[in-house]
Coordinates of C-alpha atoms and ligand atoms in Angstrom, one line a residue:
X1 CA 101.2 83.1 155.0
X2 CA 98.6 85.6 156.7
X3 CA 98.8 86.8 160.3
X4 CA 96.1 89.1 161.8
X5 CA 97.1 90.8 165.2
X6 CA 93.9 92.3 166.9
X7 CA 93.6 94.3 169.8
X8 CA 91.7 91.3 171.8
X9 CA 94.8 89.0 171.1
X10 CA 97.1 91.7 172.5
X11 CA 94.9 92.0 175.4
X12 CA 94.5 88.3 176.2
X13 CA 98.3 87.8 175.9
X14 CA 98.8 90.7 178.5
X15 CA 96.2 89.1 180.8
X16 CA 97.9 85.9 180.3
X17 CA 101.3 87.2 181.6
X18 CA 99.9 89.1 184.5
X19 CA 97.8 86.1 185.4
X20 CA 100.9 83.8 185.4
X21 CA 103.0 86.4 187.4
X22 CA 100.1 86.9 189.8
X23 CA 99.8 83.2 190.5
X24 CA 103.5 82.9 190.8
X25 CA 103.8 86.0 193.1
X26 CA 100.8 84.7 195.2
X27 CA 102.7 81.3 195.7
X28 CA 106.0 83.0 196.8
X29 CA 104.2 85.8 198.6
X30 CA 105.4 88.7 196.4
X31 CA 102.5 89.2 194.1
X32 CA 103.0 92.9 193.3
X33 CA 106.9 92.6 192.9
X34 CA 106.5 89.6 190.5
X35 CA 104.0 91.7 188.5
X36 CA 106.2 94.5 188.3
X37 CA 109.1 92.3 187.1
X38 CA 107.0 90.5 184.2
X39 CA 106.1 94.2 183.0
X40 CA 109.7 95.2 183.1
X41 CA 110.7 92.0 181.2
X42 CA 108.1 92.6 178.7
X43 CA 109.2 96.3 178.1
X44 CA 112.8 95.4 177.8
X45 CA 112.0 92.6 175.4
X46 CA 110.2 94.9 173.2
X47 CA 112.7 97.6 173.4
X48 CA 115.2 95.1 172.5
X49 CA 113.4 94.1 169.2
X50 CA 112.8 97.9 168.5
X51 CA 116.6 98.4 168.7
X52 CA 117.2 95.4 166.4
X53 CA 114.5 96.4 163.9
X54 CA 116.1 99.9 163.6
X55 CA 119.5 98.5 163.3
X56 CA 118.3 96.1 160.7
X57 CA 116.2 98.8 158.6
X58 CA 119.0 101.4 158.8
X59 CA 122.4 99.9 159.1
X60 CA 122.2 96.4 157.9
X61 CA 123.1 95.3 154.3
X62 CA 121.6 91.8 154.8
X63 CA 118.1 91.2 153.2
X64 CA 117.0 88.8 156.0
X65 CA 115.7 90.5 159.1
X66 CA 116.9 89.4 162.7
X67 CA 115.5 86.2 164.1
X68 CA 112.7 86.1 166.7
X69 CA 109.8 84.2 167.9
X70 CA 106.3 85.3 168.8
X71 CA 104.8 88.6 167.5
X72 CA 108.2 90.0 166.8
X73 CA 109.0 87.0 164.5
X74 CA 105.8 87.5 162.6
X75 CA 106.5 91.3 162.3
X76 CA 110.0 90.5 160.8
X77 CA 108.5 88.0 158.4
X78 CA 106.1 90.4 157.2
X79 CA 108.6 93.0 156.5
X80 CA 110.7 90.4 154.8
X81 CA 107.8 89.3 152.5
X82 CA 107.2 92.9 151.6
X83 CA 110.8 93.4 150.6
X84 CA 111.0 90.4 148.5
X85 CA 107.8 91.5 146.8
X86 CA 109.2 95.0 146.3
X87 CA 112.5 93.3 144.8
X88 CA 110.5 91.1 142.5
X89 CA 108.5 94.2 141.1
X90 CA 111.6 96.2 140.8
X91 CA 113.1 93.4 138.8
X92 CA 110.1 93.2 136.5
X93 CA 110.5 96.9 136.0
X94 CA 114.2 96.8 135.4
X95 CA 113.6 94.2 132.9
X96 CA 111.0 96.3 131.2
X97 CA 113.2 99.3 131.2
X98 CA 116.3 97.5 129.7
X99 CA 114.0 96.0 126.9
X100 CA 112.9 99.5 126.0
X101 CA 116.3 100.8 126.2
X102 CA 117.8 97.8 124.0
X103 CA 114.8 98.8 121.5
X104 CA 115.5 102.3 121.5
X105 CA 119.2 101.6 120.9
X106 CA 118.3 99.3 118.1
X107 CA 116.5 102.0 116.3
X108 CA 118.2 103.4 113.2
X109 CA 117.2 106.9 114.4
X110 CA 118.2 109.1 117.3
X111 CA 115.6 109.1 120.1
X112 CA 115.2 111.6 122.9
X113 CA 112.6 111.3 125.6
X114 CA 111.6 114.9 126.7
X115 CA 109.5 116.3 129.5
X116 CA 106.6 118.5 128.9
X117 CA 108.8 121.5 129.3
X118 CA 111.2 120.1 126.6
X119 CA 114.0 119.2 129.1
X120 CA 115.8 115.9 128.0
X121 CA 114.9 112.9 130.1
X122 CA 116.8 110.1 128.2
X123 CA 118.4 109.7 124.8
X124 CA 120.0 106.8 122.8
X125 CA 123.7 106.4 121.5
X126 CA 122.6 107.8 118.1
X127 CA 121.3 110.9 119.8
X128 CA 124.8 111.5 121.0
X129 CA 126.4 110.8 117.6
X130 CA 124.2 112.9 115.4
X131 CA 122.7 115.4 117.7
X132 CA 125.7 115.8 120.1
X133 CA 123.6 115.2 123.2
X134 CA 125.8 114.0 126.1
X135 CA 124.6 111.3 128.2
X136 CA 124.0 111.7 131.2
X137 CA 125.6 115.3 131.4
X138 CA 122.8 116.9 129.5
X139 CA 119.9 115.4 131.3
X140 CA 117.7 118.2 132.6
X141 CA 118.9 120.6 129.9
X142 CA 116.0 122.1 127.5
X143 CA 116.5 120.6 124.1
X144 CA 116.4 124.2 122.5
X145 CA 119.3 125.2 124.6
X146 CA 121.4 122.3 122.9
X147 CA 120.1 122.4 119.3
X148 CA 120.2 125.9 118.3
X149 CA 118.8 126.4 114.8
X150 CA 116.3 129.1 113.9
X151 CA 114.1 126.4 111.9
X152 CA 114.0 124.1 115.1
X153 CA 113.1 127.0 117.4
X154 CA 110.3 128.0 115.1
X155 CA 109.2 124.5 114.8
X156 CA 108.9 124.1 118.6
X157 CA 107.3 127.6 118.8
X158 CA 104.4 126.8 116.5
X159 CA 103.7 123.4 118.3
X160 CA 102.6 122.1 115.0
X161 CA 104.5 118.6 115.0
X162 CA 102.3 117.2 112.0
X163 CA 105.1 117.8 109.4
X164 CA 108.9 117.1 110.1
X165 CA 111.4 119.8 110.7
X166 CA 114.8 119.7 108.7
X167 CA 118.1 120.8 110.1
X168 CA 121.8 120.3 109.8
X169 CA 123.5 118.1 112.3
X170 CA 125.0 120.1 115.1
X171 CA 127.8 117.5 115.1
X172 CA 128.6 116.9 111.4
X173 CA 127.6 119.8 109.0
X174 CA 127.5 117.2 106.0
X175 CA 124.6 115.5 107.8
X176 CA 121.1 116.4 107.0
X177 CA 118.7 115.6 109.7
X178 CA 114.8 115.2 109.7
X179 CA 113.4 115.8 113.1
X180 CA 109.9 114.5 114.3
X181 CA 108.2 115.1 117.6
X182 CA 105.4 113.2 118.9
X183 CA 103.4 112.8 122.3
X184 CA 104.8 110.0 124.2
X185 CA 103.3 108.7 127.5
X186 CA 101.0 111.0 129.5
X187 CA 103.2 114.2 129.7
X188 CA 106.3 113.5 127.7
X189 CA 107.2 113.9 124.2
X190 CA 109.5 111.7 121.7
X191 CA 112.0 113.4 119.4
X192 CA 113.2 111.1 116.7
X193 CA 116.0 112.4 114.3
X194 CA 116.7 110.6 111.1
X195 CA 119.7 110.9 108.9
X196 CA 118.3 112.0 105.4
X197 CA 121.6 113.1 103.9
X198 CA 121.2 110.4 101.1
X199 CA 117.7 111.2 100.4
X200 CA 118.7 115.0 100.3
X201 CA 121.5 114.4 98.1
X202 CA 119.4 112.4 95.7
X203 CA 116.7 115.0 95.7
X204 CA 119.4 117.8 94.9
X205 CA 120.7 115.6 92.1
X206 CA 117.3 115.1 90.6
X207 CA 116.5 118.8 91.0
X208 CA 119.8 119.8 89.2
X209 CA 119.2 117.3 86.6
X210 CA 116.0 118.6 85.7
X211 CA 117.1 122.4 86.1
X212 CA 120.3 121.6 83.8
X213 CA 118.2 119.8 81.0
X214 CA 115.7 122.4 81.1
X215 CA 118.5 124.9 80.7
X216 CA 120.1 123.0 78.0
X217 CA 116.7 122.7 76.0
X218 CA 116.2 126.3 76.0
X219 CA 118.8 127.3 73.4
X220 CA 117.8 124.6 70.9
X221 CA 114.2 125.6 71.2
X222 CA 114.8 129.2 70.6
X223 CA 116.9 128.1 67.5
X224 CA 114.0 125.9 66.2
X225 CA 111.4 128.7 66.9
X226 CA 113.5 131.4 65.2
X227 CA 113.8 129.2 61.9
X228 CA 110.3 128.4 62.0
X229 CA 109.2 132.1 62.3
X230 CA 111.8 133.0 59.7
X231 CA 110.4 130.3 57.2
X232 CA 106.8 131.5 58.0
X233 CA 107.5 135.1 57.3
X234 CA 109.3 134.5 54.0
X235 CA 107.7 136.5 51.2
X236 CA 107.1 133.5 49.0
X237 CA 103.9 132.0 50.4
X238 CA 104.2 128.5 51.4
X239 CA 102.1 125.7 50.0
X240 CA 99.1 125.4 52.5
X241 CA 100.1 121.8 53.5
X242 CA 103.6 123.2 54.8
X243 CA 102.0 126.1 56.1
X244 CA 99.9 123.8 58.4
X245 CA 102.9 121.7 59.4
X246 CA 105.0 124.7 60.2
X247 CA 102.2 126.3 62.2
X248 CA 101.8 123.1 64.1
X249 CA 105.7 123.0 64.6
X250 CA 105.5 126.5 66.1
X251 CA 102.6 125.6 68.5
X252 CA 104.5 122.5 69.9
X253 CA 107.9 124.4 70.1
X254 CA 106.0 127.0 72.1
X255 CA 104.3 124.5 74.3
X256 CA 107.7 122.9 75.0
X257 CA 109.2 126.4 75.7
X258 CA 106.6 127.0 78.3
X259 CA 107.1 123.6 79.8
X260 CA 110.9 124.3 80.0
X261 CA 110.3 127.6 81.7
X262 CA 107.8 126.1 84.3
X263 CA 110.5 123.3 85.0
X264 CA 113.0 126.0 85.6
X265 CA 110.7 127.9 87.9
X266 CA 109.8 124.8 89.7
X267 CA 113.4 123.8 90.4
X268 CA 114.1 127.4 91.6
X269 CA 111.1 127.4 94.1
X270 CA 111.9 123.9 95.3
X271 CA 115.1 124.8 96.9
X272 CA 114.9 126.5 100.5
X273 CA 113.9 130.1 100.6
X274 CA 116.8 132.7 101.0
X275 CA 115.4 134.5 104.1
X276 CA 117.7 137.6 103.2
X277 CA 115.9 138.1 99.8
X278 CA 112.6 138.6 101.4
X279 CA 111.0 142.1 101.4
X280 CA 107.5 143.6 102.0
X281 CA 105.5 142.9 98.9
X282 CA 102.8 145.3 98.0
X283 CA 100.0 142.8 97.3
X284 CA 97.3 145.3 96.2
X285 CA 99.8 146.6 93.6
X286 CA 100.9 143.1 92.7
X287 CA 97.3 141.9 92.0
X288 CA 96.5 144.9 90.0
X289 CA 99.5 144.6 87.8
X290 CA 98.6 140.9 87.3
X291 CA 94.9 142.1 86.2
X292 CA 96.5 144.1 83.6
X293 CA 99.0 141.5 82.4
X294 CA 96.4 138.7 82.0
X295 CA 94.0 141.0 80.0
X296 CA 95.6 139.6 76.7
X297 CA 94.9 136.1 78.0
X298 CA 91.3 137.2 78.6
X299 CA 90.8 138.5 75.1
X300 CA 89.6 135.4 73.5
X301 CA 87.6 134.2 76.5
X302 CA 86.1 137.6 77.3
X303 CA 85.5 136.6 81.1
X304 CA 83.9 139.3 83.4
X305 CA 86.7 139.9 86.0
X306 CA 85.5 141.3 89.3
X307 CA 88.0 142.6 91.8
X308 CA 87.7 143.3 95.4
X309 CA 90.9 144.6 97.2
X310 CA 90.0 145.9 100.4
X311 CA 93.1 146.0 102.4
X312 CA 96.4 147.9 102.5
X313 CA 98.3 145.0 103.8
X314 CA 101.4 143.6 102.2
X315 CA 103.3 140.3 102.7
X316 CA 106.9 139.7 103.7
X317 CA 108.1 137.5 100.9
X318 CA 109.7 137.1 97.5
X319 CA 107.8 139.3 95.0
X320 CA 108.6 137.1 91.8
X321 CA 107.5 134.0 93.7
X322 CA 104.3 135.4 95.2
X323 CA 103.6 136.9 91.6
X324 CA 104.2 133.5 89.8
X325 CA 101.7 131.9 92.5
X326 CA 99.0 134.3 92.1
X327 CA 99.4 134.4 88.3
X328 CA 99.0 130.7 88.0
X329 CA 95.8 130.7 89.8
X330 CA 94.4 133.6 87.7
X331 CA 95.5 132.2 84.4
X332 CA 94.1 128.7 85.4
X333 CA 90.8 130.3 86.2
X334 CA 90.8 132.1 82.7
X335 CA 91.9 128.8 80.8
X336 CA 89.4 126.4 82.5
X337 CA 86.4 128.5 82.6
X338 CA 84.3 128.5 79.3
X339 CA 83.8 131.7 77.4
X340 CA 82.0 134.7 79.2
X341 CA 82.6 133.4 82.7
X342 CA 82.7 135.3 85.9
X343 CA 86.0 135.4 87.7
X344 CA 86.2 137.1 91.1
X345 CA 89.6 138.1 92.4
X346 CA 90.0 139.2 96.0
X347 CA 92.6 140.6 98.7
X348 CA 90.7 140.6 102.0
X349 CA 91.1 140.0 105.7
X350 CA 89.7 136.9 107.1
X351 CA 90.0 136.8 110.9
X352 CA 93.7 137.1 111.7
X353 CA 94.8 135.8 108.1
X354 CA 95.0 137.6 104.7
X355 CA 93.2 135.9 102.0
X356 CA 93.9 135.8 98.2
X357 CA 91.1 134.3 96.6
X358 CA 90.3 133.4 92.8
X359 CA 86.8 132.1 92.2
X360 CA 85.4 131.1 88.8
X361 CA 82.1 129.7 87.7
X362 CA 83.9 127.0 85.3
X363 CA 83.3 123.3 85.2
X364 CA 84.6 122.6 88.8
X365 CA 86.8 119.8 90.0
X366 CA 85.6 116.4 91.2
X367 CA 86.4 115.7 95.0
X368 CA 88.8 112.7 94.2
X369 CA 91.2 115.0 92.1
X370 CA 91.4 117.8 94.9
X371 CA 94.1 116.2 96.9
X372 CA 96.3 115.4 94.0
X373 CA 96.3 118.7 92.1
X374 CA 99.4 120.1 93.5
X375 CA 101.3 117.1 92.5
X376 CA 103.7 117.4 89.6
X377 CA 102.3 116.9 86.2
X378 CA 98.8 115.9 87.7
X379 CA 96.1 117.1 85.3
X380 CA 92.4 116.3 85.7
X381 CA 91.9 116.0 82.0
X382 CA 95.0 115.6 80.1
X383 CA 93.7 116.3 76.7
X384 CA 91.7 119.4 77.8
X385 CA 94.8 120.6 80.0
X386 CA 97.0 120.1 76.8
X387 CA 94.5 122.2 74.8
X388 CA 94.7 125.1 77.0
X389 CA 98.6 124.8 77.1
X390 CA 98.7 123.6 80.5
X391 CA 101.8 121.2 81.8
X392 CA 100.4 120.3 85.1
X393 CA 103.1 122.1 86.9
X394 CA 101.3 125.2 87.9
X395 CA 99.7 124.2 91.3
X396 CA 103.1 122.2 92.1
X397 CA 104.9 125.7 91.8
X398 CA 102.1 127.4 93.9
X399 CA 102.5 124.7 96.6
X400 CA 106.3 125.3 96.8
X401 CA 106.0 129.1 96.7
X402 CA 103.4 129.0 99.6
X403 CA 105.5 126.7 101.8
X404 CA 108.3 129.4 101.6
X405 CA 105.8 131.8 102.6
X406 CA 104.2 129.8 105.6
X407 CA 101.0 130.2 103.5
X408 CA 98.3 127.6 102.8
X409 CA 96.4 126.8 99.7
X410 CA 92.8 125.9 100.2
X411 CA 90.7 124.6 97.0
X412 CA 87.0 124.6 97.3
X413 CA 85.2 123.2 94.2
X414 CA 81.9 121.6 93.2
X415 CA 81.7 119.7 90.0
X416 CA 79.8 121.6 87.5
X417 CA 79.6 124.8 89.7
X418 CA 83.1 126.3 89.6
X419 CA 86.1 126.5 91.8
X420 CA 87.7 128.7 94.3
X421 CA 91.5 128.7 95.0
X422 CA 92.3 130.4 98.2
X423 CA 95.7 131.3 99.6
X424 CA 95.6 132.1 103.4
X425 CA 98.8 134.1 104.7
X426 CA 99.5 133.9 108.3
X427 CA 99.4 137.0 110.5
X428 CA 103.3 136.8 111.1
X429 CA 103.8 137.4 107.2
X430 CA 101.5 140.3 107.2
X431 CA 102.9 144.0 107.0
X432 CA 101.1 147.2 107.0
X433 CA 101.7 149.2 103.8
Ligands
ADP501 P1 98.0 123.1 84.1 O1 99.4 123.6 83.9 O2 97.8 121.7 83.6 O3 97.1 124.0 84.3 P2 97.9 123.1 87.0 O4 98.9 122.4 88.0 O5 98.1 124.6 87.1 O6 98.4 122.5 85.9 O7 96.6 122.5 87.4 C1 96.4 121.3 87.5 C2 95.0 120.7 87.1 O8 94.1 121.3 88.1 C3 94.7 121.2 85.7 O9 95.1 120.4 84.6 C4 93.2 121.3 85.8 O10 92.6 120.2 85.4 C5 92.8 121.8 87.2 N1 92.6 123.0 87.5 C6 93.4 124.1 87.9 N2 92.7 125.2 88.2 C7 91.4 124.9 87.7 C8 90.1 125.8 87.7 N3 90.2 126.9 88.0 N4 89.1 125.2 87.3 C9 89.0 123.7 86.9 N5 90.3 122.9 87.0 C10 91.3 123.5 87.3

């Protein structure tokens, strides 16, 4: 239905009433009095409808407006139509919200909708169960006031939500949670919390298993190596055939020993960092020490090692771990670069970051391998790596160590032209020496 009330319609209606009353007044001889009475009647009628409209709008619970004919009837119908349209829209919106909530409740994860300033707007039941968020009591509270873990505060502070953050549930200390934050809508954030206790326990079991097996293998290996060395050093020279067999056994036992050693290091660095064990590590001294230590490794290859240590900056971290990471990169460069190569080692400032770099002019690495180098046991060329005594665990150890130190490994390499392994340390880990 469409009704259009124009100024001319109003004007003609008024003229019509005045004309009728003028004619009537003329007939009975009271023209002005009748016109005045008609105006009064019109005024009273409009005031009455204004009163009814106000009463209906503000006090009535009924959806249907007062009954009227004429212009006021059309006004009431128009208002009624608007209200019905509004109600329909509201219903559609409510259905949508209900569907969203049902969906969010059906999620196996805890879900919280946060505003831009991190205050809670909405959460599902699971969020109450595993994050201890009360609904609707905690609505409007900032999430970092309710989940008080240093890891989580740091996660929010960095604002880098690409990787998840792991915390223990504030409600049940047996539960391990993985939190993921993502943009949601135009100015909101969605926080999803998943219970990863089972995966965590399995991971722990795997780590313990590897660590225990490696530990148990150490003793038999030492015994075998001892006996082989004893036999090799007997006064009576062995038959050349046996000599070869024993030196092969010795080589393989040493290789296995190195593998066991690396597996033990890996299971040690895989666990969370003990923040109390951190201290200021004198990186220039650590690197100088490393160069001396690897000189025996370099005896056969005779590489030219160029060093550029410019800065007197140390790193807040665990010395043994940092040493193991740097040593791995340096020993790889020595091992994979053909004889008489050039290896450049540097500890320099790069913008706000500190950069430890090992560059070689060895064979380089094809681009398709670069992303997988830090996987456990990943080797580009298995037979070559085995010849160099590699286990494929070195860069996996480096990755975990760097994770503990909030540092990043960047590998630049061109097939046939050499490689550069760079560790970038954030400004927050740097300390003046
Ligand atoms: P590995 O103990 O076998 O050296 P790593 O994890 O240290 O294991 O290295 C993984 C692989 O990356 C190696 O097998 C090797 O193929 C490659 N790689 C590492 N460093 C270099 C390098 N400087 N030049 C060429 N290849 C390298």
